[in-house]
PDB file of C-alpha atoms in Angstrom:
ATOM      1  CA  MET S  14      19.032  10.063  12.456  1.00 54.00           C
ATOM      2  CA  LEU S  15      15.850   9.357  10.747  1.00 64.00           C
ATOM      3  CA  THR S  16      13.008  10.944  12.735  1.00 69.00           C
ATOM      4  CA  ILE S  17       9.481   9.270  12.280  1.00 78.00           C
ATOM      5  CA  ASN S  18       6.386  10.123  13.375  1.00 79.00           C
ATOM      6  CA  ALA S  19       4.370   7.625  15.654  1.00 84.00           C
ATOM      7  CA  LEU S  20       3.148   7.207  18.944  1.00 87.00           C
ATOM      8  CA  PRO S  21       5.784   6.874  21.877  1.00 85.00           C
ATOM      9  CA  ASP S  22       4.772   2.938  22.405  1.00 90.00           C
ATOM     10  CA  VAL S  23       5.254   2.122  18.658  1.00 93.00           C
ATOM     11  CA  PRO S  24       8.281  -0.201  18.437  1.00 93.00           C
ATOM     12  CA  ARG S  25      10.870   1.320  16.067  1.00 93.00           C
ATOM     13  CA  TRP S  26      10.370  -1.464  13.372  1.00 95.00           C
ATOM     14  CA  ALA S  27       6.535  -1.059  13.254  1.00 95.00           C
ATOM     15  CA  ALA S  28       6.778   2.613  12.543  1.00 95.00           C
ATOM     16  CA  LEU S  29       9.580   2.019  10.156  1.00 95.00           C
ATOM     17  CA  ALA S  30       7.001  -0.670   8.406  1.00 96.00           C
ATOM     18  CA  ALA S  31       4.283   1.475   8.433  1.00 97.00           C
ATOM     19  CA  HIS S  32       6.001   4.454   6.672  1.00 96.00           C
ATOM     20  CA  THR S  33       7.605   2.073   4.032  1.00 97.00           C
ATOM     21  CA  VAL S  34       3.965   1.197   3.062  1.00 97.00           C
ATOM     22  CA  PRO S  35       3.203   4.193   1.157  1.00 97.00           C
ATOM     23  CA  LEU S  36       6.848   3.829  -0.476  1.00 97.00           C
ATOM     24  CA  VAL S  37       6.514   0.536  -1.753  1.00 97.00           C
ATOM     25  CA  THR S  38       3.190   1.311  -3.585  1.00 97.00           C
ATOM     26  CA  LEU S  39       4.805   4.513  -5.205  1.00 97.00           C
ATOM     27  CA  PRO S  40       6.534   3.195  -7.906  1.00 97.00           C
ATOM     28  CA  SER S  41       4.042   1.178  -9.716  1.00 95.00           C
ATOM     29  CA  GLY S  42       1.653   4.185  -9.550  1.00 96.00           C
ATOM     30  CA  LEU S  43       4.178   6.298 -11.102  1.00 96.00           C
ATOM     31  CA  TRP S  44       4.701   3.762 -13.608  1.00 94.00           C
ATOM     32  CA  ARG S  45       1.196   3.781 -14.778  1.00 92.00           C
ATOM     33  CA  ILE S  46       1.215   7.349 -14.693  1.00 93.00           C
ATOM     34  CA  ALA S  47       4.074   7.580 -16.918  1.00 92.00           C
ATOM     35  CA  GLN S  48       2.387   4.967 -19.134  1.00 90.00           C
ATOM     36  CA  VAL S  49      -0.780   6.563 -19.800  1.00 89.00           C
ATOM     37  CA  ALA S  50       1.075   9.981 -20.070  1.00 88.00           C
ATOM     38  CA  GLY S  51       2.628   8.706 -23.047  1.00 86.00           C
ATOM     39  CA  LEU S  52       6.275   8.306 -22.073  1.00 89.00           C
ATOM     40  CA  PRO S  53       8.013   5.556 -23.351  1.00 87.00           C
ATOM     41  CA  VAL S  54       7.956   2.912 -20.264  1.00 88.00           C
ATOM     42  CA  ALA S  55       5.475   0.291 -22.318  1.00 84.00           C
ATOM     43  CA  GLU S  56       4.635  -0.765 -25.819  1.00 78.00           C
ATOM     44  CA  GLN S  57       1.319   1.122 -25.842  1.00 71.00           C
ATOM     45  CA  LEU S  58       1.906   4.791 -25.342  1.00 59.00           C
ATOM     46  CA  GLY S  59      -1.537   6.418 -26.260  1.00 57.00           C
ATOM     47  CA  ARG S  60      -4.063   5.813 -23.824  1.00 71.00           C
ATOM     48  CA  ASN S  61      -7.806   6.776 -24.494  1.00 82.00           C
ATOM     49  CA  SER S  62      -9.753   8.722 -21.632  1.00 87.00           C
ATOM     50  CA  ARG S  63     -11.185   5.816 -19.954  1.00 89.00           C
ATOM     51  CA  GLU S  64      -7.681   4.065 -19.562  1.00 86.00           C
ATOM     52  CA  VAL S  65      -6.184   7.022 -18.347  1.00 89.00           C
ATOM     53  CA  ALA S  66      -9.203   7.398 -15.674  1.00 92.00           C
ATOM     54  CA  VAL S  67      -8.880   3.569 -14.947  1.00 91.00           C
ATOM     55  CA  ALA S  68      -4.765   4.109 -14.157  1.00 91.00           C
ATOM     56  CA  VAL S  69      -5.019   7.429 -12.297  1.00 94.00           C
ATOM     57  CA  SER S  70      -7.768   5.959 -10.143  1.00 96.00           C
ATOM     58  CA  LEU S  71      -6.019   2.824  -9.547  1.00 95.00           C
ATOM     59  CA  THR S  72      -3.108   4.723  -8.110  1.00 96.00           C
ATOM     60  CA  LEU S  73      -4.894   6.995  -6.237  1.00 97.00           C
ATOM     61  CA  ILE S  74      -6.730   4.188  -4.702  1.00 97.00           C
ATOM     62  CA  THR S  75      -3.726   2.202  -4.239  1.00 96.00           C
ATOM     63  CA  GLU S  76      -1.931   5.078  -2.207  1.00 97.00           C
ATOM     64  CA  GLY S  77      -4.865   5.846  -0.136  1.00 96.00           C
ATOM     65  CA  LEU S  78      -5.015   2.348   1.050  1.00 96.00           C
ATOM     66  CA  ALA S  79      -1.350   2.216   1.702  1.00 97.00           C
ATOM     67  CA  LEU S  80      -1.555   5.498   3.557  1.00 96.00           C
ATOM     68  CA  LEU S  81      -4.078   4.044   5.967  1.00 95.00           C
ATOM     69  CA  THR S  82      -1.169   2.031   7.369  1.00 96.00           C
ATOM     70  CA  LEU S  83       0.048   4.820   9.065  1.00 95.00           C
ATOM     71  CA  GLY S  84      -3.164   4.777  11.411  1.00 94.00           C
ATOM     72  CA  LEU S  85      -1.645   1.650  13.149  1.00 95.00           C
ATOM     73  CA  VAL S  86       1.268   3.621  14.375  1.00 95.00           C
ATOM     74  CA  ARG S  87      -0.255   7.313  14.750  1.00 93.00           C
ATOM     75  CA  PRO S  88      -2.739   9.270  17.099  1.00 91.00           C
ATOM     76  CA  TRP S  89      -5.540   8.851  14.557  1.00 90.00           C
ATOM     77  CA  GLY S  90      -5.579   5.156  14.667  1.00 88.00           C
ATOM     78  CA  GLU S  91      -5.924   5.228  18.141  1.00 89.00           C
ATOM     79  CA  VAL S  92      -8.834   8.141  18.200  1.00 89.00           C
ATOM     80  CA  ALA S  93     -10.843   8.650  15.361  1.00 88.00           C
ATOM     81  CA  PRO S  94     -10.492  12.409  14.059  1.00 88.00           C
ATOM     82  CA  ARG S  95     -13.305  14.820  15.093  1.00 89.00           C
ATOM     83  CA  TRP S  96     -14.262  15.493  11.655  1.00 89.00           C
ATOM     84  CA  LEU S  97     -15.329  11.527  10.512  1.00 86.00           C
ATOM     85  CA  PRO S  98     -19.136  11.722  10.801  1.00 90.00           C
ATOM     86  CA  LEU S  99     -20.398   9.384  13.548  1.00 89.00           C
ATOM     87  CA  ILE S 100     -16.892   7.967  14.779  1.00 87.00           C
ATOM     88  CA  GLY S 101     -15.350  11.263  15.072  1.00 87.00           C
ATOM     89  CA  GLY S 102     -13.492  11.854  18.198  1.00 88.00           C
ATOM     90  CA  ARG S 103     -14.176   8.041  19.904  1.00 90.00           C
ATOM     91  CA  ARG S 104     -11.532   5.331  20.624  1.00 91.00           C
ATOM     92  CA  VAL S 105     -10.865   2.804  17.607  1.00 90.00           C
ATOM     93  CA  GLN S 106     -11.538  -0.342  18.685  1.00 90.00           C
ATOM     94  CA  ARG S 107      -8.621  -2.717  17.847  1.00 91.00           C
ATOM     95  CA  LEU S 108     -10.487  -5.130  15.939  1.00 93.00           C
ATOM     96  CA  ALA S 109     -12.090  -2.706  13.799  1.00 92.00           C
ATOM     97  CA  ALA S 110      -8.705  -1.865  12.499  1.00 94.00           C
ATOM     98  CA  VAL S 111      -6.779  -5.222  13.116  1.00 96.00           C
ATOM     99  CA  ILE S 112      -9.469  -7.457  11.164  1.00 96.00           C
ATOM    100  CA  PRO S 113      -9.429  -5.172   7.793  1.00 96.00           C
ATOM    101  CA  ALA S 114      -5.483  -4.872   8.242  1.00 97.00           C
ATOM    102  CA  LEU S 115      -4.855  -8.422   8.201  1.00 97.00           C
ATOM    103  CA  LEU S 116      -7.567  -9.368   5.525  1.00 98.00           C
ATOM    104  CA  GLY S 117      -6.098  -6.793   3.459  1.00 97.00           C
ATOM    105  CA  ALA S 118      -2.588  -8.383   4.134  1.00 97.00           C
ATOM    106  CA  THR S 119      -4.166 -12.017   3.035  1.00 97.00           C
ATOM    107  CA  VAL S 120      -5.566 -10.753  -0.229  1.00 97.00           C
ATOM    108  CA  LEU S 121      -2.879  -8.687  -1.204  1.00 96.00           C
ATOM    109  CA  CYS S 122      -0.528 -11.796  -0.320  1.00 95.00           C
ATOM    110  CA  THR S 123      -2.675 -14.304  -2.360  1.00 95.00           C
ATOM    111  CA  ILE S 124      -3.223 -11.880  -5.366  1.00 92.00           C
ATOM    112  CA  GLY S 125       0.642 -10.983  -5.285  1.00 89.00           C
ATOM    113  CA  GLY S 126       1.513 -14.464  -5.114  1.00 88.00           C
ATOM    114  CA  TRP S 127      -0.658 -15.475  -7.956  1.00 90.00           C
ATOM    115  CA  PHE S 128       0.204 -12.839 -10.124  1.00 87.00           C
ATOM    116  CA  ALA S 129       4.046 -13.228  -9.659  1.00 84.00           C
ATOM    117  CA  CYS S 130       3.838 -16.911  -9.951  1.00 85.00           C
ATOM    118  CA  THR S 131       0.926 -17.201 -13.068  1.00 86.00           C
ATOM    119  CA  GLN S 132       0.958 -14.012 -14.711  1.00 81.00           C
ATOM    120  CA  ALA S 133       3.953 -11.712 -14.446  1.00 80.00           C
ATOM    121  CA  ALA S 134       5.908 -13.415 -17.334  1.00 80.00           C
ATOM    122  CA  GLY S 135       3.334 -13.138 -19.938  1.00 81.00           C
ATOM    123  CA  LEU S 136       2.528  -9.447 -19.125  1.00 81.00           C
ATOM    124  CA  ILE S 137       6.181  -8.422 -18.983  1.00 82.00           C
ATOM    125  CA  GLY S 138       6.219  -9.784 -22.521  1.00 80.00           C
ATOM    126  CA  ARG S 139       2.854  -8.225 -23.933  1.00 82.00           C
ATOM    127  CA  VAL S 140       3.500  -4.865 -22.269  1.00 84.00           C
ATOM    128  CA  THR S 141       6.971  -4.168 -22.953  1.00 85.00           C
ATOM    129  CA  GLN S 142       9.132  -4.066 -26.058  1.00 85.00           C
ATOM    130  CA  THR S 143      12.946  -3.328 -24.832  1.00 90.00           C
ATOM    131  CA  PRO S 144      14.594  -5.069 -22.152  1.00 90.00           C
ATOM    132  CA  THR S 145      14.847  -1.744 -20.599  1.00 92.00           C
ATOM    133  CA  GLN S 146      11.198  -1.406 -20.370  1.00 92.00           C
ATOM    134  CA  GLN S 147      11.236  -4.913 -18.907  1.00 91.00           C
ATOM    135  CA  VAL S 148      13.676  -4.094 -16.192  1.00 92.00           C
ATOM    136  CA  LEU S 149      11.685  -0.662 -15.575  1.00 93.00           C
ATOM    137  CA  LEU S 150       8.328  -2.609 -15.150  1.00 92.00           C
ATOM    138  CA  VAL S 151      10.215  -5.190 -12.890  1.00 91.00           C
ATOM    139  CA  VAL S 152      11.851  -2.555 -10.799  1.00 94.00           C
ATOM    140  CA  CYS S 153       8.834  -0.191 -10.403  1.00 95.00           C
ATOM    141  CA  TYR S 154       6.157  -3.552  -9.825  1.00 92.00           C
ATOM    142  CA  SER S 155       8.442  -5.769  -7.793  1.00 93.00           C
ATOM    143  CA  PRO S 156       8.320  -3.626  -4.276  1.00 95.00           C
ATOM    144  CA  LEU S 157       4.424  -4.069  -4.291  1.00 94.00           C
ATOM    145  CA  LEU S 158       5.408  -7.834  -3.017  1.00 93.00           C
ATOM    146  CA  ALA S 159       6.607  -6.286   0.292  1.00 96.00           C
ATOM    147  CA  TRP S 160       3.264  -4.497   0.820  1.00 97.00           C
ATOM    148  CA  ALA S 161       1.537  -7.322   2.385  1.00 97.00           C
ATOM    149  CA  PRO S 162       4.039  -8.581   5.260  1.00 97.00           C
ATOM    150  CA  LEU S 163       5.033  -5.007   6.104  1.00 98.00           C
ATOM    151  CA  LEU S 164       0.686  -4.477   6.353  1.00 98.00           C
ATOM    152  CA  ALA S 165       0.261  -7.646   8.391  1.00 98.00           C
ATOM    153  CA  ALA S 166       3.600  -7.047  10.676  1.00 97.00           C
ATOM    154  CA  THR S 167       2.181  -3.608  11.275  1.00 97.00           C
ATOM    155  CA  ALA S 168      -1.242  -4.960  12.043  1.00 97.00           C
ATOM    156  CA  VAL S 169      -0.026  -7.165  14.669  1.00 96.00           C
ATOM    157  CA  ALA S 170       2.296  -4.719  16.535  1.00 95.00           C
ATOM    158  CA  TYR S 171      -0.839  -2.396  16.909  1.00 96.00           C
ATOM    159  CA  TYR S 172      -3.054  -5.483  18.245  1.00 95.00           C
ATOM    160  CA  ARG S 173      -0.329  -6.112  20.691  1.00 93.00           C
ATOM    161  CA  ARG S 174       0.363  -2.566  21.818  1.00 90.00           C
ATOM    162  CA  GLY S 175      -3.593  -2.574  23.022  1.00 77.00           C
ATOM    163  CA  THR S 176      -3.448  -5.818  24.362  1.00 73.00           C
ATOM    164  CA  THR S 177      -2.407  -6.531  28.077  1.00 58.00           C
ATOM    165  CA  VAL S 178      -0.789  -9.814  29.067  1.00 52.00           C
ATOM    166  CA  LEU S 179      -1.044 -11.082  32.290  1.00 42.00           C
TER     167      LEU S 179
END
């Protein structure tokens, strides 16, 4: 049986959703790193230092934001870690976590939908040369479409856990 670290009152499905978010963002980051490392995943193999910095930064920022989802099911999402300036050791206000999470899910959904409907086909044709590269690109980037609904569901579960129903 799979063991997932979460607070005891977190529904299992919410814990699974939160822990899935960093996994759905990982393949696209690995694809970007492979591309700038010169692996044959795309048409343009060699990259200048600026493009490498952008690809690595985007990957780190994406994974960092994805990992924040874990705060919605872990203790550090209830009480801020002591090492954080100003808020360390204080209880996290529900809306201070839920509003950014739901706004993030909305932005992700909007960008993902727009990109999938208007830009994906053209990008695949410009970036890749072979059918194998095309399949790899789609396989690595399509999991990102799950990020918004997973984040939204986890945020709603976090909010519902902290509110009392009369």
